[in-house]
Tab-separated table of C-alpha atoms in Angstrom:
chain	number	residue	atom	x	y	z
A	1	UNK	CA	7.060	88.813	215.768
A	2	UNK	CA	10.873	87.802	215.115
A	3	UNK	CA	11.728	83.995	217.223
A	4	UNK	CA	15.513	84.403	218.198
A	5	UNK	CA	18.139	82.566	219.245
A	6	UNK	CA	21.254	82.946	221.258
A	7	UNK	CA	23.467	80.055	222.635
A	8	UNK	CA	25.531	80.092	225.131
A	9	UNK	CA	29.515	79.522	224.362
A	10	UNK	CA	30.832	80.728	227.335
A	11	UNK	CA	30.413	80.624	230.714
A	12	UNK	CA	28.722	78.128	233.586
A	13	UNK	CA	26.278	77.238	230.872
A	14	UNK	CA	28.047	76.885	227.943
A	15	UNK	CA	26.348	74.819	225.387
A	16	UNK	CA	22.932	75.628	226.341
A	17	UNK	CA	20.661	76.728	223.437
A	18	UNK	CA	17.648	79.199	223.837
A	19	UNK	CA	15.474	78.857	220.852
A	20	UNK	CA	12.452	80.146	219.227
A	21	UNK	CA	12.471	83.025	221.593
A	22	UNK	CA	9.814	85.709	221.299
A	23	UNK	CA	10.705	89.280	221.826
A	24	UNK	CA	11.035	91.299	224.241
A	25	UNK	CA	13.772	88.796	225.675
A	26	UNK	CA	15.575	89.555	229.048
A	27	UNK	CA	18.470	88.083	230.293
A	28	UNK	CA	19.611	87.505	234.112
A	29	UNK	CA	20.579	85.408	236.462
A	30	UNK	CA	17.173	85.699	238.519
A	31	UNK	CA	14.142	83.542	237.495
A	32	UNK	CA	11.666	85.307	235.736
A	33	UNK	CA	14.298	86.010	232.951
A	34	UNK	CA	13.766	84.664	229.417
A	35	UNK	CA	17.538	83.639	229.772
A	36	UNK	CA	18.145	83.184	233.409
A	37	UNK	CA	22.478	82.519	233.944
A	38	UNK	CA	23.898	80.556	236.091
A	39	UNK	CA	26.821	83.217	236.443
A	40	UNK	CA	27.370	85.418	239.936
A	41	UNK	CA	28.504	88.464	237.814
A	42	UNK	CA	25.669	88.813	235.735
A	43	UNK	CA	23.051	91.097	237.665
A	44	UNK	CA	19.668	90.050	238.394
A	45	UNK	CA	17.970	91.421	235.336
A	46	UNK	CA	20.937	92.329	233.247
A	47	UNK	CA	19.872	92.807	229.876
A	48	UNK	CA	16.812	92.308	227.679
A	49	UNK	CA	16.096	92.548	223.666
A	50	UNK	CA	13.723	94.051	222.043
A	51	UNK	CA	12.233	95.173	218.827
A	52	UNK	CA	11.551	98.453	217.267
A	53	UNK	CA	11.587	99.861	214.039
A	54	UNK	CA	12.365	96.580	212.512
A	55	UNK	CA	15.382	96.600	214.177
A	56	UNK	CA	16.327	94.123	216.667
A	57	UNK	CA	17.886	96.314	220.289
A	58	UNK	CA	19.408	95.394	223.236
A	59	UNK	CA	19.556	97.674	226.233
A	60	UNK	CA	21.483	97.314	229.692
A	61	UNK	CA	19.471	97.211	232.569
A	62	UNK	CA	21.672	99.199	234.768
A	63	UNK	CA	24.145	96.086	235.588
A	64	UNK	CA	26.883	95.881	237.767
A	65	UNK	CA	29.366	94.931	235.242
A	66	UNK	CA	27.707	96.154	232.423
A	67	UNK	CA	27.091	94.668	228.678
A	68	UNK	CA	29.898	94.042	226.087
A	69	UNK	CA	28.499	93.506	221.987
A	70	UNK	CA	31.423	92.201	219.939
A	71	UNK	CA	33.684	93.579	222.455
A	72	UNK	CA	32.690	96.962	223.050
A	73	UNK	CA	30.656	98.142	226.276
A	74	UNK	CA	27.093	99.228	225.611
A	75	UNK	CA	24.419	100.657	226.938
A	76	UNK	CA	22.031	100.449	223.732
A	77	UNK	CA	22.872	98.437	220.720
A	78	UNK	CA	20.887	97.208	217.490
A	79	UNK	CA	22.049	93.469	217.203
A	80	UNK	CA	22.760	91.494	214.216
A	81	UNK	CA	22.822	87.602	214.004
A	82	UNK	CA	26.780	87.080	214.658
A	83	UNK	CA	27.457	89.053	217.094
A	84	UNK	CA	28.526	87.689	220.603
A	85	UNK	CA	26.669	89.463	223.762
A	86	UNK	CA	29.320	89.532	227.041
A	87	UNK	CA	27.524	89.629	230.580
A	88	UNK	CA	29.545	88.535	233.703
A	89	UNK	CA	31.481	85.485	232.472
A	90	UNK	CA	28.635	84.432	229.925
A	91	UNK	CA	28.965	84.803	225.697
A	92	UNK	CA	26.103	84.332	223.937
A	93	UNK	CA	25.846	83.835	220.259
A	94	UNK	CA	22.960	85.662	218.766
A	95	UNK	CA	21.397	83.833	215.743
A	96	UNK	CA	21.120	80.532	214.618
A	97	UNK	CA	23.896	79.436	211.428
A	98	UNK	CA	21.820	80.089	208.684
A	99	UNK	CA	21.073	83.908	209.950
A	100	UNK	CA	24.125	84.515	210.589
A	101	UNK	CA	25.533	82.694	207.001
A	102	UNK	CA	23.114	84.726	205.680
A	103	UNK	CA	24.750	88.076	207.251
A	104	UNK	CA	27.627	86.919	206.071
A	105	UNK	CA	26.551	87.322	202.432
A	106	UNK	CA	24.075	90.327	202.843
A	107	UNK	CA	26.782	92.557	204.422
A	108	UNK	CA	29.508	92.806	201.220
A	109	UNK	CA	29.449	95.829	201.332
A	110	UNK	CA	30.389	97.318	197.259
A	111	UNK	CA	33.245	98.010	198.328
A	112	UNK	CA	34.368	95.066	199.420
A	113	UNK	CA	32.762	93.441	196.732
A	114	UNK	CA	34.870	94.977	194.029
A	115	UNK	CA	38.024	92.721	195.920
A	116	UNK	CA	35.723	89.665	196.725
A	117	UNK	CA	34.007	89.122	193.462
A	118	UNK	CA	34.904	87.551	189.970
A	119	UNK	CA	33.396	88.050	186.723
A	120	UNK	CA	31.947	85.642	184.933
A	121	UNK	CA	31.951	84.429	181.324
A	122	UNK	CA	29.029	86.231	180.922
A	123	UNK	CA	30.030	89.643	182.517
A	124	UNK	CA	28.624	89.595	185.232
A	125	UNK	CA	29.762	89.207	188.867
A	126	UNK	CA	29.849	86.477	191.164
A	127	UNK	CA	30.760	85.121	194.722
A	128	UNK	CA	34.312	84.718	194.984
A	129	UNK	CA	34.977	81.088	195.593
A	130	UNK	CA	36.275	81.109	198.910
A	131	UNK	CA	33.936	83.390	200.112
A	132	UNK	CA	31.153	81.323	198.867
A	133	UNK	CA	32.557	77.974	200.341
A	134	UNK	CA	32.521	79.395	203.890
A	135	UNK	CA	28.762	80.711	204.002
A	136	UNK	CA	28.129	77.056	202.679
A	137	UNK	CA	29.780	75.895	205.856
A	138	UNK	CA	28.421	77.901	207.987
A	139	UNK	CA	25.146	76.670	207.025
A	140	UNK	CA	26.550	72.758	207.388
A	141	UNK	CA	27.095	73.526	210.891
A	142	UNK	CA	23.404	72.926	211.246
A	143	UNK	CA	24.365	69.328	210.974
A	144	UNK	CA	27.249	68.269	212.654
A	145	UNK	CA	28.897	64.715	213.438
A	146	UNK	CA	27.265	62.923	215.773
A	147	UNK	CA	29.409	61.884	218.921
A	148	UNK	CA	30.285	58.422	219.484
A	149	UNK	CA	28.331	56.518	221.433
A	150	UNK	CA	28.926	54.019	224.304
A	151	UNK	CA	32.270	55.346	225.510
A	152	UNK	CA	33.376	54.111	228.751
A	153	UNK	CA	34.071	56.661	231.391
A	154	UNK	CA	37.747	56.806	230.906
A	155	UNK	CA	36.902	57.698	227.144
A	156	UNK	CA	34.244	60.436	227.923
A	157	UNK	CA	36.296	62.096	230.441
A	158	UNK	CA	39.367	62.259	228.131
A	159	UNK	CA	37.243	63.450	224.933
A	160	UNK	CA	35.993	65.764	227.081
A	161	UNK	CA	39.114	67.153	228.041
A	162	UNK	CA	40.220	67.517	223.952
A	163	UNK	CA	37.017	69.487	223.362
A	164	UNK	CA	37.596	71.453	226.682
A	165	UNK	CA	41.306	72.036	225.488
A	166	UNK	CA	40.142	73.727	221.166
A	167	UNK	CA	37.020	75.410	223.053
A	168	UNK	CA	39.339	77.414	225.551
A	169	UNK	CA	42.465	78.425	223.147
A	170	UNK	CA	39.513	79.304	220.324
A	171	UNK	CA	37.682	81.119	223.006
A	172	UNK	CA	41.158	82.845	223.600
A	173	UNK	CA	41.392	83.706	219.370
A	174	UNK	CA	37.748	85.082	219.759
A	175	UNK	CA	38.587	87.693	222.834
A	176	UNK	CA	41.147	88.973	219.981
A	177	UNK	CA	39.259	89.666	217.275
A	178	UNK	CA	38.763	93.196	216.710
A	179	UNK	CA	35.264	93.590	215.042
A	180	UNK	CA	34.653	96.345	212.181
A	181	UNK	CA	30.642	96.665	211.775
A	182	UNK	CA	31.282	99.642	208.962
A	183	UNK	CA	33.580	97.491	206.564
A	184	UNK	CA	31.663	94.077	207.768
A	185	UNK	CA	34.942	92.964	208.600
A	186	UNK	CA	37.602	91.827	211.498
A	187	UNK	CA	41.008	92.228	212.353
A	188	UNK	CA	43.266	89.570	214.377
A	189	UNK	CA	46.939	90.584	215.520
A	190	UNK	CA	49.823	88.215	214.587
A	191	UNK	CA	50.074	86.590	218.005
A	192	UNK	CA	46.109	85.332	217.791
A	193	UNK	CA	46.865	84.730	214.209
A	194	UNK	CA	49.646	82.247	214.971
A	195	UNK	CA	47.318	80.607	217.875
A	196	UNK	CA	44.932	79.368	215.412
A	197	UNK	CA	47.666	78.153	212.717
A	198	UNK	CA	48.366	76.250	215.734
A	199	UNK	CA	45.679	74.706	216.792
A	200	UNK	CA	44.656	74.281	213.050
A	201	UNK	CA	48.174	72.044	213.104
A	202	UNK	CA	47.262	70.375	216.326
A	203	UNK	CA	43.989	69.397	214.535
A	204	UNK	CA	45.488	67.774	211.809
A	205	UNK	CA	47.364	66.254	213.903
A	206	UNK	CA	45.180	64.448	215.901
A	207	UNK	CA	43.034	63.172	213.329
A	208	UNK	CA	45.852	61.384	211.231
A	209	UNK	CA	46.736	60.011	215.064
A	210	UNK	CA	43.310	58.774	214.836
A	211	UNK	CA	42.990	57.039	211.391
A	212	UNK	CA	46.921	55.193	211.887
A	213	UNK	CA	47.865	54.240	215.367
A	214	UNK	CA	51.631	54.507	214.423
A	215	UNK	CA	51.500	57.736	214.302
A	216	UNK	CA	53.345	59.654	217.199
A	217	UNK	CA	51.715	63.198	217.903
A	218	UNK	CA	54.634	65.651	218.119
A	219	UNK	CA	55.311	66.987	221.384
């Protein structure tokens, strides 16, 4: 029997993980639920996931406001580790980071592989560097910095508000993305594009504001 995964990254109880989860696994905001919401949109037994056929399904319950899966409404879906699961307010991320690095490098399609890859001395074909670099850290984000500790109240609040601030403009970038299951793939337009050049600035930013106190953040 497959133990899932799915955290929460959106929604009353974002940051909340649900691990080691055996199948069948229903989600709702009544208890009873393996995943019970605290979100007034999501109906009382909204969803659940199951297995069949070695394949990993989720089917709506008959909610009000219905199931999204990348994006796309849906009555019956076969997940894969990566994709986000809409009900009411809530995302959920299905997977934990090494599933879902390791979808990342199962699902080259050939294809895609013929642009991604570069052969070798000896012939043969290999990951193409970048590609290879960011299933390596996907799987780091198993081990993240630590936050600081003892921060006074003033300090918590306003770190608080920074993360708040990157988690709601990248939360804007993901309702963008435009997901292609066939060609393992996704497509951004040049508005969300230019949203995460900025915040990738605003990043860099910030952290050189950190390591020299002379430095004056632009406005």
């Amino acid at each position: 029997m497959t133990r899932l995964t799915l955290r929460v990254v959106q929604g009353a109880d974002r940051g909340r993980t649900y691990a080691v989860l055996k199948t069948p696994i229903s989600i709702g905001r009544e208890e009873g639920n393996s995943i019970q919401l605290n979100d007034e949109r999501i109906s009382r037994f909204h969803c659940k996931i199951q297995e069949d056929n070695d394949h990993l399904v989720l089917t709506d319950l008959e909610s009000t406001n219905g199931t999204r899966v990348n994006g796309q409404d849906c009555q019956l879906r076969i997940l894969r580790f990566g994709d986000i699961i809409s009900v009411g307010r809530s995302m959920l991320l299905f997977g934990t980071h090494d599933q879902i690095s390791s979808r990342v490098q199962d699902n080259l399609t050939a294809v895609e592989e013929s642009h991604l890859v570069q052969k070798t001395d000896g012939g043969d074909f290999d990951l193409d560097p970048a590609i290879a670099e960011s299933v390596r850290a996907l799987r780091d984000l198993n081990q993240p910095p630590q936050l600081p500790e003892r921060l006074s109240p003033s300090q918590a609040a306003q770190l608080a508000e920074l993360f708040e601030y990157f988690h709601a403009r990248i939360g804007e970038v993901v309702d963008a993305v435009k997901i292609n299951d066939k060609r393992a793939s996704i497509h951004v337009d040049l508005a969300t594009w230019q949203l995460m050049l900025q915040l990738y600035s605003r990043l860099s930013e910030l952290i050189r504001g950190i390591a020299d106190p002379d430095f004056k953040l632009p406005s």
